[in-house]
Amino acid sequence: MTAAVPALAAGGEGGPEASGGRRGGVARWVVQPLACVLAVVGSLVYVHVADVSDSEQRSLGIPNLLTLLREHMTISLAATVLTCLIAIPIGIMLTRGPMRRYSKPVITVAGFGQAAPAIGLIALGAVLFGIGQMGAIVALTVYGAMPIIANTVTGLDGVDPRLVEAARGMGMSSFATLVRVELPLALAVIVAGVRTALVLIVGTAALASFTGGGGLGQLITTGIKLQQNVTLVVGAILVAALALFIDWLARVVEIVAAPKGL
């Protein structure tokens, strides 16, 4: 009986700190997606009660919003997939053999893409690949490369060298050691980088509308051009809500992808 007292006093199981931590965890998992849903529903209700023109009512109608959402997610997911296909192999190569010495310079150069103004990258993509989604996808791919490359290098460098040596001592090849030992242990860090890149890409994809790429940013563009404040505000809210919801969803995937028992 007396042994349980210090545990409770120290915030053990059933103590106030533990219960506060559980409440904080529930709030973290429930409040963010709920806030996103409420923001979207509130925006749609506001459109119906606000004094808007017929053209504005059509642009903010459910069918048009679903079309813009599909365009937005097409651009975002295509850019994210391309970024992963390019950035993860680059990160792996920067932890192998003589390429290791170039890891810091390459990460620095890759950071230029994220440090540059996003609208400038999208405009450059439109110049090189024409008006439309292709230029925006290429620009967003460059914009999202930095966190994935950096996290891939960090995750692989963080693997215990003794585990790698043990795997090689068991006769595993370098490739087998990478696939069966290093990547699984670094997966959580790599997924965290993908999550960061995905949120950046989803938020920045709103700028694709300035170069004819479509997406939810089209509402913002239309609101600015035609001075339609309701369209502008609703577009901004929908883009922010989508980015926050994707951040929450990617965090769930990040936790699921984490190796068990670590």
Coordinates of C-alpha atoms in Angstrom, one line a residue:
M1 CA 0.0 0.0 0.0
T2 CA 2.7 2.5 0.9
A3 CA 4.6 1.7 -2.3
A4 CA 1.7 3.1 -4.3
V5 CA 1.8 6.5 -2.6
P6 CA 5.1 7.7 -4.2
A7 CA 3.9 6.5 -7.6
L8 CA 0.7 8.5 -7.3
A9 CA 2.6 11.5 -5.9
A10 CA 4.9 11.4 -8.8
G11 CA 2.1 11.5 -11.3
G12 CA 2.0 7.8 -12.0
E13 CA -0.9 5.9 -13.5
G14 CA -4.1 7.4 -12.2
G15 CA -2.4 10.6 -11.0
P16 CA -3.3 14.1 -12.0
E17 CA -0.4 14.4 -14.5
A18 CA -1.4 11.2 -16.3
S19 CA -5.0 12.2 -16.5
G20 CA -4.0 15.6 -17.7
G21 CA -1.8 14.0 -20.4
R22 CA -4.6 11.8 -21.5
R23 CA -6.9 14.8 -21.8
G24 CA -4.2 16.7 -23.8
G25 CA -3.9 13.7 -26.1
V26 CA -7.6 13.5 -26.7
A27 CA -7.8 17.2 -27.3
R28 CA -4.9 17.0 -29.8
W29 CA -6.6 14.2 -31.8
V30 CA -10.2 15.5 -31.6
V31 CA -10.0 19.3 -31.6
Q32 CA -7.9 19.8 -34.8
P33 CA -10.1 17.7 -37.2
L34 CA -13.3 19.0 -35.5
A35 CA -12.2 22.6 -35.9
C36 CA -11.5 21.9 -39.6
V37 CA -15.0 20.4 -40.1
L38 CA -16.6 23.3 -38.2
A39 CA -14.7 25.8 -40.3
V40 CA -15.9 24.2 -43.6
V41 CA -19.5 23.9 -42.4
G42 CA -19.5 27.4 -41.1
S43 CA -18.2 28.7 -44.4
L44 CA -20.9 26.9 -46.3
V45 CA -23.6 28.2 -44.0
Y46 CA -22.2 31.7 -44.3
V47 CA -22.5 31.6 -48.1
H48 CA -26.2 30.8 -47.9
V49 CA -27.0 33.5 -45.4
A50 CA -24.7 36.2 -46.8
D51 CA -25.9 38.7 -49.4
V52 CA -24.0 37.5 -52.5
S53 CA -24.5 37.7 -56.2
D54 CA -25.7 34.8 -58.4
S55 CA -22.2 34.3 -59.9
E56 CA -20.7 34.3 -56.4
Q57 CA -23.3 31.8 -55.3
R58 CA -22.5 29.5 -58.2
S59 CA -18.7 29.7 -57.6
L60 CA -19.2 28.8 -53.9
G61 CA -21.7 26.0 -54.7
I62 CA -20.9 22.5 -53.6
P63 CA -20.4 21.1 -57.2
N64 CA -17.8 23.8 -58.0
L65 CA -16.1 23.5 -54.6
L66 CA -15.7 19.7 -55.1
T67 CA -14.2 20.3 -58.5
L68 CA -11.7 22.8 -57.1
L69 CA -10.9 20.4 -54.2
R70 CA -10.2 17.6 -56.7
E71 CA -7.9 19.9 -58.7
H72 CA -6.1 21.0 -55.5
M73 CA -5.6 17.5 -54.2
T74 CA -4.5 16.3 -57.7
I75 CA -1.7 18.9 -57.8
S76 CA -0.7 18.4 -54.1
L77 CA -0.6 14.6 -54.2
A78 CA 1.2 14.5 -57.6
A79 CA 3.8 16.9 -56.3
T80 CA 4.2 14.9 -53.0
V81 CA 4.6 11.6 -54.8
L82 CA 7.2 13.1 -57.2
T83 CA 9.0 14.7 -54.3
C84 CA 9.2 11.4 -52.4
L85 CA 10.4 9.5 -55.5
I86 CA 13.2 12.1 -55.9
A87 CA 14.1 13.2 -52.4
I88 CA 14.2 9.9 -50.6
P89 CA 16.7 8.3 -53.0
I90 CA 18.8 11.4 -52.8
G91 CA 18.8 11.3 -49.0
I92 CA 19.8 7.6 -49.1
M93 CA 22.7 8.3 -51.5
L94 CA 23.9 11.1 -49.2
T95 CA 24.4 8.6 -46.4
R96 CA 26.4 6.1 -48.6
G97 CA 30.1 6.0 -49.1
P98 CA 31.8 9.0 -50.7
M99 CA 28.5 10.8 -51.2
R100 CA 28.3 11.3 -47.4
R101 CA 30.7 14.3 -47.6
Y102 CA 28.3 16.1 -49.9
S103 CA 25.3 15.7 -47.6
K104 CA 25.5 19.2 -46.0
P105 CA 26.1 21.1 -49.3
V106 CA 23.3 19.3 -51.0
I107 CA 20.9 19.9 -48.1
T108 CA 21.9 23.6 -48.2
V109 CA 21.2 23.8 -52.0
A110 CA 17.9 21.9 -51.5
G111 CA 17.0 24.5 -48.9
F112 CA 17.2 27.2 -51.5
G113 CA 14.0 25.8 -53.1
Q114 CA 12.2 26.3 -49.8
A115 CA 13.8 29.6 -49.0
A116 CA 12.8 31.1 -52.3
P117 CA 9.3 32.7 -52.5
A118 CA 6.8 30.1 -53.4
I119 CA 5.0 32.3 -55.9
G120 CA 8.3 32.9 -57.7
L121 CA 8.9 29.1 -58.0
I122 CA 5.4 28.6 -59.4
A123 CA 5.8 31.5 -61.8
L124 CA 9.1 30.0 -63.0
G125 CA 7.4 26.6 -63.4
A126 CA 4.8 28.3 -65.6
V127 CA 7.5 29.9 -67.7
L128 CA 9.4 26.6 -68.2
F129 CA 6.4 24.2 -68.5
G130 CA 3.6 26.5 -69.6
I131 CA 0.4 27.6 -68.0
G132 CA -1.5 24.8 -66.2
Q133 CA -1.0 22.2 -63.6
M134 CA 2.4 20.8 -64.8
G135 CA 4.4 23.9 -64.0
A136 CA 2.8 24.1 -60.6
I137 CA 3.5 20.4 -59.8
V138 CA 7.2 20.8 -60.8
A139 CA 7.5 24.0 -58.7
L140 CA 5.9 22.3 -55.7
T141 CA 8.1 19.3 -56.1
V142 CA 11.1 21.5 -55.7
Y143 CA 9.5 23.4 -52.8
G144 CA 8.8 20.2 -50.8
A145 CA 12.1 18.4 -51.4
M146 CA 14.1 20.0 -48.5
P147 CA 12.3 18.4 -45.5
I148 CA 12.3 14.9 -47.0
I149 CA 16.0 15.0 -48.0
A150 CA 17.0 16.4 -44.6
N151 CA 14.8 13.9 -42.6
T152 CA 16.0 10.9 -44.7
V153 CA 19.6 11.8 -44.0
T154 CA 18.9 12.4 -40.3
G155 CA 16.9 9.2 -39.9
L156 CA 19.5 7.0 -41.5
D157 CA 22.4 8.7 -39.7
G158 CA 20.5 8.1 -36.5
V159 CA 20.5 4.3 -36.8
D160 CA 22.8 2.6 -34.3
P161 CA 26.0 1.6 -36.2
R162 CA 26.2 -1.6 -34.1
L163 CA 22.9 -2.8 -35.6
V164 CA 24.3 -2.2 -39.1
E165 CA 27.5 -4.0 -38.2
A166 CA 25.6 -6.9 -36.7
A167 CA 23.5 -7.2 -39.9
R168 CA 26.6 -7.2 -42.1
G169 CA 28.2 -9.7 -39.8
M170 CA 25.2 -12.1 -40.4
G171 CA 26.1 -12.0 -44.1
M172 CA 23.5 -9.4 -45.3
S173 CA 24.5 -7.3 -48.3
S174 CA 24.6 -3.5 -48.1
F175 CA 21.2 -3.3 -49.9
A176 CA 19.6 -5.9 -47.7
T177 CA 20.9 -4.1 -44.6
L178 CA 19.5 -0.8 -45.9
V179 CA 16.1 -2.3 -46.7
R180 CA 15.6 -4.6 -43.7
V181 CA 17.4 -2.7 -41.0
E182 CA 18.2 0.9 -41.7
L183 CA 15.0 2.1 -43.5
P184 CA 12.6 0.5 -41.0
L185 CA 14.4 2.1 -38.1
A186 CA 14.5 5.5 -39.9
L187 CA 11.0 5.2 -41.2
A188 CA 9.4 7.4 -38.5
V189 CA 11.8 10.3 -39.1
I190 CA 11.4 10.0 -42.9
V191 CA 7.6 9.9 -42.6
A192 CA 7.8 13.1 -40.5
G193 CA 9.6 14.8 -43.3
V194 CA 7.0 13.6 -45.8
R195 CA 4.3 15.0 -43.5
T196 CA 6.0 18.4 -43.3
A197 CA 6.4 18.4 -47.1
L198 CA 2.8 17.4 -47.7
V199 CA 1.5 20.2 -45.5
L200 CA 3.7 22.8 -47.2
I201 CA 2.7 21.6 -50.6
V202 CA -1.1 21.6 -49.8
G203 CA -0.9 25.1 -48.4
T204 CA 1.3 26.4 -51.2
A205 CA -0.8 24.8 -53.9
A206 CA -3.3 27.6 -53.5
L207 CA -0.9 29.8 -55.5
A208 CA -1.2 27.5 -58.5
S209 CA -4.4 29.3 -59.5
F210 CA -2.3 32.4 -60.4
T211 CA -0.7 30.4 -63.3
G212 CA -3.9 28.5 -64.4
G213 CA -3.4 25.4 -62.2
G214 CA -6.8 25.6 -60.6
G215 CA -7.5 24.4 -57.1
L216 CA -9.1 26.1 -54.1
G217 CA -6.8 29.0 -54.7
Q218 CA -9.0 29.9 -57.6
L219 CA -11.5 31.3 -55.1
I220 CA -8.9 33.6 -53.7
T221 CA -7.9 34.7 -57.1
T222 CA -11.5 35.4 -58.1
G223 CA -12.2 37.2 -54.9
I224 CA -9.2 39.5 -55.5
K225 CA -9.9 40.2 -59.2
L226 CA -13.7 40.8 -58.8
Q227 CA -13.5 42.3 -55.3
Q228 CA -15.8 39.5 -53.9
N229 CA -14.9 39.5 -50.2
V230 CA -17.1 36.5 -49.4
T231 CA -15.4 34.4 -52.0
L232 CA -12.0 35.6 -50.9
V233 CA -12.7 34.8 -47.2
V234 CA -14.3 31.4 -47.9
G235 CA -11.4 30.4 -50.2
A236 CA -8.8 31.3 -47.5
I237 CA -10.7 29.4 -44.8
L238 CA -11.1 26.3 -47.0
V239 CA -7.4 26.2 -47.9
A240 CA -6.4 26.7 -44.2
A241 CA -8.8 24.0 -43.1
L242 CA -7.6 21.5 -45.8
A243 CA -3.9 22.1 -44.8
L244 CA -4.7 21.6 -41.1
F245 CA -6.8 18.4 -41.8
I246 CA -4.0 17.0 -44.0
D247 CA -1.5 17.8 -41.1
W248 CA -3.7 15.8 -38.7
L249 CA -4.1 12.9 -41.1
A250 CA -0.4 12.8 -41.8
R251 CA 0.3 12.7 -38.1
V252 CA -1.9 9.7 -37.7
V253 CA 0.0 7.9 -40.5
E254 CA 3.3 9.0 -39.0
I255 CA 2.3 7.3 -35.7
V256 CA 1.0 4.2 -37.4
A257 CA 4.3 3.9 -39.4
A258 CA 6.5 4.2 -36.4
P259 CA 8.2 0.8 -35.6
K260 CA 6.6 -0.9 -32.7
G261 CA 8.6 -1.5 -29.6
L262 CA 11.0 1.5 -30.0

